[in-house]
């Protein structure tokens, strides 16, 4: 490894030059006007992968933006196959006037490189390309079998990727999926994300009388769907933040001791958090810290509520209908289908006979977890410790990364989320940047990671 790391250290300047070229493509996936830029960016990656010695490099068209694939499979059948995922598309750049330098002309200021896509996710894609290159240049081989899939639609929900993976299951077959598209915990806290929350999104429609009524002529004698709906919502959670749906918590995977201790040792400042949100008190499930509430516990939130008269002035109406959208963030091993069923049964049970209710599921996403004791996570842990000179912390994500679940379901491969961004690098905002020390240490870490993975049996 020493030679490889020396090679990486001596290539520092060149890596930055190459990253700047990659960052110059305005590959904004949501803008139809940038379709050609997105395609050209895919071609840039193709050429780059060929130049570093990857094989079977191909740009696969989809119904939307292309997927770039490449592999190098000569490590031998005894070595694991590692599928590395990243994306080359970026978020839009507006408001443009809030950028200190143009978003597609990367500029280095201090320790950071500023450009759209620097942290999310081109910088992280480049990290893997350079780690692969270092092995292939110095050793003429990679310690593991590597497959790369770099998509162009992550920022628009990876709309065609699931089909692509389903159609190319054999091509993508792997023992582990490595996703570098997340952030570290903080500047001095390199991290491994090992779990994501899922989602179950519902809509409730409450119907009262067959038409809007005059609240003077009918008010007091007929139930009001808005009042009834407010009562239903109030009964979904108690004042200690506990969700009251029968069986809701039954399938939650209990936290292990290491997990609990790890979260406890992470610095988190509730006072700063409150200040940043301008709230006097936080609210969440009783008995859990803020980080536990964000990462390890499910939620139930009303996302929208409407009905009746909402215009200016006063209209004395007793409305016929009322609606609410309610979402639940789920944790492993809660299943969205089952939660939808439990939610529906419970809401029917608590709905008064004075109104009718109809309940629809709008969106599902499964939660995901790769146990921190797994050999893949241990290998990532050892690599970060060597690459950053510091033990990483284990973190979870409060949100969802649907692609993780897609990989797990279709390829039956565990995922390791190895992120080199920082939480305050303005991904999706003006002045997006990436810390160049993390970029460099990321390349070293990734190159070590392939070596550590090679020590594992497949
Ligand atoms: Zn991303």
Tab-separated table of C-alpha atoms and ligand atoms in Angstrom:
chain	number	residue	atom	x	y	z
A	1	UNK	CA	0.000	0.000	0.000
A	2	UNK	CA	2.902	2.330	0.699
A	3	UNK	CA	3.712	2.796	-2.984
A	4	UNK	CA	0.089	3.411	-3.819
A	5	UNK	CA	-0.260	6.033	-1.108
A	6	UNK	CA	2.959	7.719	-2.264
A	7	UNK	CA	1.565	7.766	-5.776
A	8	UNK	CA	-1.676	9.335	-4.519
A	9	UNK	CA	0.246	11.935	-2.508
A	10	UNK	CA	2.373	12.893	-5.487
A	11	UNK	CA	-0.676	13.214	-7.766
A	12	UNK	CA	-2.522	15.752	-5.603
A	13	UNK	CA	-2.371	18.642	-8.071
A	14	UNK	CA	-3.311	16.533	-11.066
A	15	UNK	CA	-6.360	15.140	-9.246
A	16	UNK	CA	-7.614	18.659	-8.610
A	17	UNK	CA	-7.118	19.616	-12.274
A	18	UNK	CA	-9.110	16.576	-13.351
A	19	UNK	CA	-11.845	17.278	-10.825
A	20	UNK	CA	-12.131	20.843	-12.159
A	21	UNK	CA	-12.742	19.445	-15.669
A	22	UNK	CA	-15.430	17.098	-14.357
A	23	UNK	CA	-17.084	19.957	-12.454
A	24	UNK	CA	-17.230	22.131	-15.583
A	25	UNK	CA	-20.153	20.156	-17.075
A	26	UNK	CA	-23.496	21.741	-16.159
A	27	UNK	CA	-25.081	18.304	-15.817
A	28	UNK	CA	-28.335	19.523	-14.261
A	29	UNK	CA	-30.618	16.537	-14.681
A	30	UNK	CA	-33.897	18.348	-14.109
A	31	UNK	CA	-33.370	20.990	-16.839
A	32	UNK	CA	-34.301	19.854	-20.363
A	33	UNK	CA	-31.940	22.573	-21.707
A	34	UNK	CA	-29.005	20.757	-20.101
A	35	UNK	CA	-29.730	17.376	-21.708
A	36	UNK	CA	-26.688	17.669	-23.945
A	37	UNK	CA	-24.437	18.724	-21.049
A	38	UNK	CA	-25.590	15.688	-19.084
A	39	UNK	CA	-24.737	13.440	-22.051
A	40	UNK	CA	-21.340	15.075	-22.501
A	41	UNK	CA	-20.631	14.601	-18.810
A	42	UNK	CA	-21.424	10.879	-19.149
A	43	UNK	CA	-18.970	10.730	-22.059
A	44	UNK	CA	-16.324	12.482	-19.974
A	45	UNK	CA	-16.659	9.753	-17.337
A	46	UNK	CA	-16.511	7.055	-19.996
A	47	UNK	CA	-13.279	8.457	-21.419
A	48	UNK	CA	-11.859	8.934	-17.966
A	49	UNK	CA	-12.636	5.367	-16.913
A	50	UNK	CA	-11.032	4.053	-20.095
A	51	UNK	CA	-7.950	6.154	-19.496
A	52	UNK	CA	-7.433	4.730	-15.996
A	53	UNK	CA	-7.686	1.143	-17.237
A	54	UNK	CA	-11.273	0.160	-16.462
A	55	UNK	CA	-12.846	-2.320	-18.880
A	56	UNK	CA	-16.225	-2.824	-20.555
A	57	UNK	CA	-16.858	0.892	-20.173
A	58	UNK	CA	-20.227	1.697	-21.622
A	59	UNK	CA	-22.732	4.519	-21.615
A	60	UNK	CA	-26.161	2.910	-21.386
A	61	UNK	CA	-29.050	5.013	-22.607
A	62	UNK	CA	-32.220	4.994	-20.485
A	63	UNK	CA	-35.588	6.670	-21.016
A	64	UNK	CA	-33.956	9.645	-19.297
A	65	UNK	CA	-30.264	10.338	-18.769
A	66	UNK	CA	-27.620	7.676	-19.406
A	67	UNK	CA	-25.983	5.355	-16.898
A	68	UNK	CA	-22.214	4.810	-17.124
A	69	UNK	CA	-20.965	1.316	-16.343
A	70	UNK	CA	-17.437	-0.103	-16.139
A	71	UNK	CA	-15.731	-3.040	-14.513
A	72	UNK	CA	-12.412	-4.699	-13.793
A	73	UNK	CA	-12.890	-8.344	-12.896
A	74	UNK	CA	-9.466	-9.974	-12.813
A	75	UNK	CA	-8.905	-10.224	-9.058
A	76	UNK	CA	-10.013	-13.845	-9.149
A	77	UNK	CA	-13.199	-15.623	-8.202
A	78	UNK	CA	-12.064	-15.942	-4.567
A	79	UNK	CA	-12.207	-12.171	-4.156
A	80	UNK	CA	-15.372	-10.169	-3.539
A	81	UNK	CA	-17.134	-8.253	-6.299
A	82	UNK	CA	-17.610	-4.663	-5.194
A	83	UNK	CA	-20.194	-2.474	-6.919
A	84	UNK	CA	-19.465	1.229	-6.508
A	85	UNK	CA	-22.345	3.657	-7.029
A	86	UNK	CA	-22.262	7.403	-7.584
A	87	UNK	CA	-24.005	10.033	-9.701
A	88	UNK	CA	-22.758	12.652	-12.119
A	89	UNK	CA	-25.905	14.772	-12.352
A	90	UNK	CA	-26.259	17.881	-10.213
A	91	UNK	CA	-28.909	20.147	-8.728
A	92	UNK	CA	-29.901	23.432	-10.425
A	93	UNK	CA	-27.798	26.447	-9.480
A	94	UNK	CA	-30.309	29.205	-8.864
A	95	UNK	CA	-30.255	31.647	-7.181
A	96	UNK	CA	-27.152	32.327	-9.232
A	97	UNK	CA	-26.400	35.694	-7.631
A	98	UNK	CA	-25.719	34.009	-4.292
A	99	UNK	CA	-22.676	32.196	-5.718
A	100	UNK	CA	-19.326	33.802	-4.911
A	101	UNK	CA	-17.799	32.263	-8.051
A	102	UNK	CA	-19.549	30.746	-11.109
A	103	UNK	CA	-20.965	27.289	-10.253
A	104	UNK	CA	-19.362	25.530	-13.222
A	105	UNK	CA	-15.980	27.255	-13.113
A	106	UNK	CA	-14.530	25.656	-10.001
A	107	UNK	CA	-12.552	27.937	-7.724
A	108	UNK	CA	-10.311	27.015	-4.823
A	109	UNK	CA	-10.640	29.221	-1.761
A	110	UNK	CA	-8.853	28.180	1.390
A	111	UNK	CA	-9.146	24.422	1.882
A	112	UNK	CA	-12.198	24.097	-0.351
A	113	UNK	CA	-13.075	23.724	-3.990
A	114	UNK	CA	-16.277	25.589	-4.882
A	115	UNK	CA	-18.541	24.353	-7.669
A	116	UNK	CA	-21.939	22.742	-8.165
A	117	UNK	CA	-21.471	18.998	-7.750
A	118	UNK	CA	-18.176	19.255	-5.845
A	119	UNK	CA	-19.509	17.433	-2.763
A	120	UNK	CA	-22.678	15.980	-4.302
A	121	UNK	CA	-21.482	13.881	-5.961
A	122	UNK	CA	-18.728	14.450	-8.556
A	123	UNK	CA	-15.988	14.889	-5.966
A	124	UNK	CA	-16.918	11.555	-4.436
A	125	UNK	CA	-17.116	9.814	-7.824
A	126	UNK	CA	-13.653	11.198	-8.602
A	127	UNK	CA	-12.358	9.804	-5.296
A	128	UNK	CA	-13.154	6.260	-6.436
A	129	UNK	CA	-11.863	6.801	-9.965
A	130	UNK	CA	-8.540	8.031	-8.580
A	131	UNK	CA	-8.266	5.223	-6.009
A	132	UNK	CA	-8.861	2.686	-8.776
A	133	UNK	CA	-6.340	4.429	-11.004
A	134	UNK	CA	-3.666	4.323	-8.281
A	135	UNK	CA	-3.992	0.535	-7.966
A	136	UNK	CA	-4.065	-0.052	-11.703
A	137	UNK	CA	-1.098	2.276	-12.349
A	138	UNK	CA	1.125	0.966	-9.568
A	139	UNK	CA	0.120	-2.720	-9.412
A	140	UNK	CA	-1.467	-3.291	-12.826
A	141	UNK	CA	-4.345	-4.819	-10.884
A	142	UNK	CA	-7.029	-4.212	-8.278
A	143	UNK	CA	-7.201	-6.232	-5.053
A	144	UNK	CA	-10.940	-6.895	-5.585
A	145	UNK	CA	-13.269	-7.218	-8.544
A	146	UNK	CA	-14.771	-3.808	-9.155
A	147	UNK	CA	-17.928	-2.718	-10.960
A	148	UNK	CA	-18.880	0.927	-11.244
A	149	UNK	CA	-22.295	2.365	-11.901
A	150	UNK	CA	-22.525	6.138	-12.211
A	151	UNK	CA	-26.029	7.415	-12.910
A	152	UNK	CA	-27.332	10.741	-14.218
A	153	UNK	CA	-30.716	10.989	-12.518
A	154	UNK	CA	-30.091	10.860	-8.772
A	155	UNK	CA	-31.216	14.442	-8.266
A	156	UNK	CA	-34.540	13.684	-9.944
A	157	UNK	CA	-35.258	10.571	-7.919
A	158	UNK	CA	-33.267	7.968	-9.912
A	159	UNK	CA	-36.418	7.493	-11.979
A	160	UNK	CA	-34.985	5.012	-14.479
A	161	UNK	CA	-32.367	3.320	-12.334
A	162	UNK	CA	-34.591	0.672	-10.807
A	163	UNK	CA	-35.551	-0.568	-14.285
A	164	UNK	CA	-31.914	-0.456	-15.337
A	165	UNK	CA	-30.819	-2.536	-12.355
A	166	UNK	CA	-33.685	-4.993	-12.859
A	167	UNK	CA	-32.729	-5.406	-16.529
A	168	UNK	CA	-29.004	-5.799	-15.785
A	169	UNK	CA	-29.035	-7.942	-12.663
A	170	UNK	CA	-26.251	-10.199	-13.903
A	171	UNK	CA	-24.076	-7.367	-15.094
A	172	UNK	CA	-24.389	-5.677	-11.696
A	173	UNK	CA	-24.273	-8.777	-9.497
A	174	UNK	CA	-22.023	-8.016	-6.513
A	175	UNK	CA	-21.203	-9.063	-2.970
A	176	UNK	CA	-21.397	-5.556	-1.593
A	177	UNK	CA	-22.498	-2.134	-2.839
A	178	UNK	CA	-20.437	0.901	-1.889
A	179	UNK	CA	-22.261	4.216	-2.059
A	180	UNK	CA	-20.284	7.412	-1.706
A	181	UNK	CA	-22.938	10.120	-1.713
A	182	UNK	CA	-23.331	11.055	1.949
A	183	UNK	CA	-21.551	13.289	4.435
A	184	UNK	CA	-19.301	12.705	7.405
A	185	UNK	CA	-20.721	13.572	10.835
A	186	UNK	CA	-18.640	16.702	11.190
A	187	UNK	CA	-15.237	18.104	10.216
A	188	UNK	CA	-13.225	15.873	12.527
A	189	UNK	CA	-15.671	13.013	12.459
A	190	UNK	CA	-15.326	10.723	9.465
A	191	UNK	CA	-18.357	8.471	9.471
A	192	UNK	CA	-20.021	5.385	8.135
A	193	UNK	CA	-23.777	5.589	7.607
A	194	UNK	CA	-25.330	2.238	8.276
A	195	UNK	CA	-29.071	2.806	8.404
A	196	UNK	CA	-31.735	4.860	6.685
A	197	UNK	CA	-35.324	5.540	7.607
A	198	UNK	CA	-38.150	4.491	5.337
A	199	UNK	CA	-41.462	6.179	4.648
A	200	UNK	CA	-45.171	5.497	4.639
A	201	UNK	CA	-47.224	8.417	3.312
A	202	UNK	CA	-50.994	8.480	3.726
A	203	UNK	CA	-53.919	10.692	2.832
A	204	UNK	CA	-57.129	10.875	4.843
A	205	UNK	CA	-60.413	12.169	3.452
A	206	UNK	CA	-63.224	12.785	5.914
A	207	UNK	CA	-66.745	13.293	4.565
A	208	UNK	CA	-69.608	14.726	6.577
A	209	UNK	CA	-72.914	15.888	5.070
A	210	UNK	CA	-73.595	15.507	1.341
A	211	UNK	CA	-72.930	19.236	0.708
A	212	UNK	CA	-71.452	22.324	2.360
A	213	UNK	CA	-73.998	23.579	4.907
A	214	UNK	CA	-74.954	26.915	6.430
A	215	UNK	CA	-73.376	26.880	9.887
A	216	UNK	CA	-76.303	28.811	11.343
A	217	UNK	CA	-79.017	26.552	9.974
A	218	UNK	CA	-77.187	23.250	10.586
A	219	UNK	CA	-74.333	24.042	12.995
A	220	UNK	CA	-74.603	22.162	16.291
A	221	UNK	CA	-76.692	19.353	14.825
A	222	UNK	CA	-74.322	17.863	12.243
A	223	UNK	CA	-70.699	16.888	12.808
A	224	UNK	CA	-68.071	19.001	11.090
A	225	UNK	CA	-65.502	16.947	9.103
A	226	UNK	CA	-62.714	19.397	9.965
A	227	UNK	CA	-63.391	19.046	13.687
A	228	UNK	CA	-63.650	15.276	13.296
A	229	UNK	CA	-60.372	15.147	11.347
A	230	UNK	CA	-58.626	17.299	13.965
A	231	UNK	CA	-59.770	14.807	16.608
A	232	UNK	CA	-58.523	11.864	14.554
A	233	UNK	CA	-55.098	13.493	14.128
A	234	UNK	CA	-54.923	14.328	17.825
A	235	UNK	CA	-55.455	10.656	18.652
A	236	UNK	CA	-52.559	9.428	16.501
A	237	UNK	CA	-49.941	10.508	19.054
A	238	UNK	CA	-49.943	11.207	22.776
A	239	UNK	CA	-48.393	14.277	24.403
A	240	UNK	CA	-45.195	12.332	25.088
A	241	UNK	CA	-44.628	11.885	21.370
A	242	UNK	CA	-45.617	8.224	21.372
A	243	UNK	CA	-47.544	6.970	18.334
A	244	UNK	CA	-50.793	5.316	19.412
A	245	UNK	CA	-51.481	3.111	16.376
A	246	UNK	CA	-51.913	-0.477	17.598
A	247	UNK	CA	-48.861	-2.617	16.814
A	248	UNK	CA	-46.919	0.333	15.342
A	249	UNK	CA	-43.705	-0.365	17.269
A	250	UNK	CA	-43.849	-4.175	17.126
A	251	UNK	CA	-41.272	-4.811	14.389
A	252	UNK	CA	-38.616	-2.277	15.369
A	253	UNK	CA	-35.185	-3.832	15.495
A	254	UNK	CA	-33.836	-3.292	19.009
A	255	UNK	CA	-30.650	-1.250	19.185
A	256	UNK	CA	-27.483	-3.055	20.105
A	257	UNK	CA	-25.229	-1.895	22.923
A	258	UNK	CA	-22.461	-0.667	20.576
A	259	UNK	CA	-25.006	1.356	18.647
A	260	UNK	CA	-26.402	3.019	21.725
A	261	UNK	CA	-22.957	3.857	23.120
A	262	UNK	CA	-21.840	5.179	19.764
A	263	UNK	CA	-24.755	7.604	19.515
A	264	UNK	CA	-24.225	8.717	23.100
A	265	UNK	CA	-20.616	9.668	22.451
A	266	UNK	CA	-21.406	11.849	19.429
A	267	UNK	CA	-21.409	15.531	20.258
A	268	UNK	CA	-24.806	17.121	19.705
A	269	UNK	CA	-25.837	20.501	21.055
A	270	UNK	CA	-29.582	20.788	21.695
A	271	UNK	CA	-29.251	24.468	22.595
A	272	UNK	CA	-27.528	25.319	19.319
A	273	UNK	CA	-30.079	23.215	17.462
A	274	UNK	CA	-32.987	25.071	19.111
A	275	UNK	CA	-31.354	28.412	18.344
A	276	UNK	CA	-30.845	27.544	14.694
A	277	UNK	CA	-34.565	26.728	14.421
A	278	UNK	CA	-35.754	29.550	16.679
A	279	UNK	CA	-37.858	27.235	18.828
A	280	UNK	CA	-38.005	27.457	22.639
A	281	UNK	CA	-38.296	23.724	23.225
A	282	UNK	CA	-37.743	20.595	21.207
A	283	UNK	CA	-40.404	17.911	20.964
A	284	UNK	CA	-40.036	14.197	20.374
A	285	UNK	CA	-40.592	10.775	21.794
A	286	UNK	CA	-40.061	10.727	25.536
A	287	UNK	CA	-36.938	8.931	26.738
A	288	UNK	CA	-34.790	9.486	23.647
A	289	UNK	CA	-32.116	12.036	22.761
A	290	UNK	CA	-32.423	14.251	19.710
A	291	UNK	CA	-30.068	12.086	17.652
A	292	UNK	CA	-31.941	8.935	18.675
A	293	UNK	CA	-35.219	10.572	17.715
A	294	UNK	CA	-33.799	11.606	14.340
A	295	UNK	CA	-32.133	8.320	13.472
A	296	UNK	CA	-33.488	5.384	15.425
A	297	UNK	CA	-37.142	6.166	16.110
A	298	UNK	CA	-40.119	6.328	13.756
A	299	UNK	CA	-42.189	9.479	13.365
A	300	UNK	CA	-45.710	10.511	12.492
A	301	UNK	CA	-46.284	13.978	11.088
A	302	UNK	CA	-49.192	15.763	9.519
A	303	UNK	CA	-47.746	17.285	6.330
A	304	UNK	CA	-50.815	19.155	5.191
A	305	UNK	CA	-54.384	19.741	6.218
A	306	UNK	CA	-57.177	21.455	4.346
A	307	UNK	CA	-60.910	21.831	3.998
A	308	UNK	CA	-63.707	24.374	4.273
A	309	UNK	CA	-63.259	28.056	3.640
A	310	UNK	CA	-59.716	29.433	3.576
A	311	UNK	CA	-60.142	32.678	1.632
A	312	UNK	CA	-60.078	36.241	2.989
A	313	UNK	CA	-62.900	37.304	5.257
A	314	UNK	CA	-65.576	35.132	6.813
A	315	UNK	CA	-67.838	32.519	5.309
A	316	UNK	CA	-70.078	30.670	7.725
A	317	UNK	CA	-69.772	27.231	6.228
A	318	UNK	CA	-70.002	23.773	7.693
A	319	UNK	CA	-67.915	21.947	5.100
A	320	UNK	CA	-68.717	18.588	3.560
A	321	UNK	CA	-65.090	17.438	3.387
A	322	UNK	CA	-61.752	17.676	5.142
A	323	UNK	CA	-58.368	16.250	4.168
A	324	UNK	CA	-54.963	15.575	5.662
A	325	UNK	CA	-51.673	14.198	4.436
A	326	UNK	CA	-49.769	12.247	7.046
A	327	UNK	CA	-46.346	10.709	6.745
A	328	UNK	CA	-44.509	8.266	8.944
A	329	UNK	CA	-40.743	7.848	8.839
A	330	UNK	CA	-40.011	4.197	9.528
A	331	UNK	CA	-37.006	2.474	11.030
A	332	UNK	CA	-35.674	-1.046	10.470
A	333	UNK	CA	-37.517	-3.509	10.370
A	334	UNK	CA	-40.877	-1.745	10.034
A	335	UNK	CA	-42.529	-2.570	6.723
A	336	UNK	CA	-44.447	0.204	4.929
A	337	UNK	CA	-47.197	-2.194	3.722
A	338	UNK	CA	-47.870	-3.383	7.224
A	339	UNK	CA	-47.741	0.130	8.676
A	340	UNK	CA	-50.231	1.292	6.036
A	341	UNK	CA	-52.585	-1.481	7.124
A	342	UNK	CA	-52.178	-0.702	10.833
A	343	UNK	CA	-52.690	3.011	10.186
A	344	UNK	CA	-55.827	2.366	8.140
A	345	UNK	CA	-57.356	0.037	10.734
A	346	UNK	CA	-56.578	2.423	13.578
A	347	UNK	CA	-57.957	5.513	11.826
A	348	UNK	CA	-61.153	3.622	10.977
A	349	UNK	CA	-61.423	2.548	14.592
A	350	UNK	CA	-61.116	6.085	15.979
A	351	UNK	CA	-63.295	7.796	13.358
A	352	UNK	CA	-66.654	8.778	14.853
A	353	UNK	CA	-69.820	7.368	13.256
A	354	UNK	CA	-70.891	10.921	12.437
A	355	UNK	CA	-68.527	11.058	9.433
A	356	UNK	CA	-67.160	8.710	6.763
A	357	UNK	CA	-63.438	8.249	6.216
A	358	UNK	CA	-61.410	7.092	3.263
A	359	UNK	CA	-57.687	6.389	3.604
A	360	UNK	CA	-55.142	6.042	0.817
A	361	UNK	CA	-51.463	5.155	0.761
A	362	UNK	CA	-49.535	7.621	-1.459
A	363	UNK	CA	-45.922	6.586	-1.181
A	364	UNK	CA	-43.806	3.859	0.343
A	365	UNK	CA	-40.095	3.487	1.033
A	366	UNK	CA	-38.495	0.732	3.029
A	367	UNK	CA	-35.968	1.460	5.757
A	368	UNK	CA	-32.513	-0.086	5.403
A	369	UNK	CA	-29.747	-1.214	7.688
A	370	UNK	CA	-26.369	-2.912	7.326
A	371	UNK	CA	-25.443	-4.170	10.800
A	372	UNK	CA	-22.369	-2.375	12.166
A	373	UNK	CA	-20.942	-5.754	13.148
A	374	UNK	CA	-20.947	-6.896	9.487
A	375	UNK	CA	-17.582	-7.633	7.883
A	376	UNK	CA	-18.180	-5.029	5.171
A	377	UNK	CA	-18.688	-2.270	7.704
A	378	UNK	CA	-15.650	-3.448	9.674
A	379	UNK	CA	-13.543	-3.206	6.505
A	380	UNK	CA	-14.789	0.346	5.931
A	381	UNK	CA	-14.038	1.166	9.558
A	382	UNK	CA	-10.428	-0.056	9.285
A	383	UNK	CA	-9.899	1.819	6.008
A	384	UNK	CA	-11.141	5.131	7.356
A	385	UNK	CA	-9.029	4.709	10.476
A	386	UNK	CA	-5.949	4.313	8.299
A	387	UNK	CA	-6.896	6.904	5.657
A	388	UNK	CA	-7.996	9.655	8.047
A	389	UNK	CA	-5.804	8.655	10.978
A	390	UNK	CA	-8.963	8.619	13.053
A	391	UNK	CA	-11.630	6.076	13.935
A	392	UNK	CA	-14.889	6.811	12.140
A	393	UNK	CA	-18.173	7.200	13.981
A	394	UNK	CA	-21.289	5.299	13.017
A	395	UNK	CA	-24.213	7.404	11.931
A	396	UNK	CA	-27.681	6.855	10.565
A	397	UNK	CA	-29.662	8.984	8.153
A	398	UNK	CA	-33.011	10.390	9.188
A	399	UNK	CA	-34.112	10.485	5.565
A	400	UNK	CA	-34.290	7.878	2.868
A	401	UNK	CA	-31.928	7.006	0.001
A	402	UNK	CA	-34.293	4.851	-2.077
A	403	UNK	CA	-31.494	3.512	-4.230
A	404	UNK	CA	-29.971	1.706	-1.231
A	405	UNK	CA	-33.136	-0.351	-0.821
A	406	UNK	CA	-33.341	-0.970	-4.580
A	407	UNK	CA	-29.808	-2.400	-4.575
A	408	UNK	CA	-30.545	-4.512	-1.519
A	409	UNK	CA	-33.773	-5.892	-2.948
A	410	UNK	CA	-32.704	-6.477	-6.539
A	411	UNK	CA	-29.088	-7.519	-6.034
A	412	UNK	CA	-29.454	-8.940	-2.520
A	413	UNK	CA	-26.225	-7.166	-1.630
A	414	UNK	CA	-25.568	-5.219	1.569
A	415	UNK	CA	-24.695	-1.536	1.203
A	416	UNK	CA	-21.874	0.424	2.783
A	417	UNK	CA	-22.348	4.185	2.786
A	418	UNK	CA	-18.917	5.694	2.742
A	419	UNK	CA	-19.376	9.461	2.478
A	420	UNK	CA	-16.634	12.052	2.223
A	421	UNK	CA	-18.689	15.243	2.138
A	422	UNK	CA	-19.328	17.487	5.136
A	423	UNK	CA	-22.795	18.422	6.392
A	424	UNK	CA	-22.158	22.159	5.858
A	425	UNK	CA	-20.817	21.994	2.305
A	426	UNK	CA	-23.993	23.468	0.805
A	427	UNK	CA	-25.033	20.515	-1.305
A	428	UNK	CA	-28.092	21.725	-3.290
A	429	UNK	CA	-27.382	25.372	-2.278
A	430	UNK	CA	-25.253	28.230	-3.618
A	431	UNK	CA	-21.489	28.007	-2.921
A	432	UNK	CA	-21.454	24.220	-2.794
A	433	UNK	CA	-17.929	23.097	-1.989
A	434	UNK	CA	-15.785	20.185	-0.975
A	435	UNK	CA	-12.932	20.163	1.473
A	436	UNK	CA	-9.818	19.226	-0.497
A	437	UNK	CA	-8.198	17.476	2.467
A	438	UNK	CA	-11.186	15.180	2.666
A	439	UNK	CA	-11.034	14.702	-1.101
A	440	UNK	CA	-7.403	13.624	-0.836
A	441	UNK	CA	-7.870	11.490	2.286
A	442	UNK	CA	-10.932	10.017	0.612
A	443	UNK	CA	-8.810	8.755	-2.285
A	444	UNK	CA	-6.335	7.172	0.142
A	445	UNK	CA	-9.184	5.669	2.194
A	446	UNK	CA	-10.920	4.216	-0.876
A	447	UNK	CA	-7.657	2.690	-2.104
A	448	UNK	CA	-7.137	1.074	1.318
A	449	UNK	CA	-10.778	-0.020	1.396
A	450	UNK	CA	-10.377	-2.142	-1.749
A	451	UNK	CA	-7.425	-3.826	-0.033
A	452	UNK	CA	-9.352	-4.448	3.163
A	453	UNK	CA	-12.260	-5.883	1.188
A	454	UNK	CA	-9.844	-8.264	-0.515
A	455	UNK	CA	-9.061	-9.811	2.871
A	456	UNK	CA	-12.687	-10.938	3.175
A	457	UNK	CA	-14.020	-14.101	1.676
A	458	UNK	CA	-16.761	-13.564	-0.809
B	1	LIG	ZN1	-25.965	13.035	-4.240
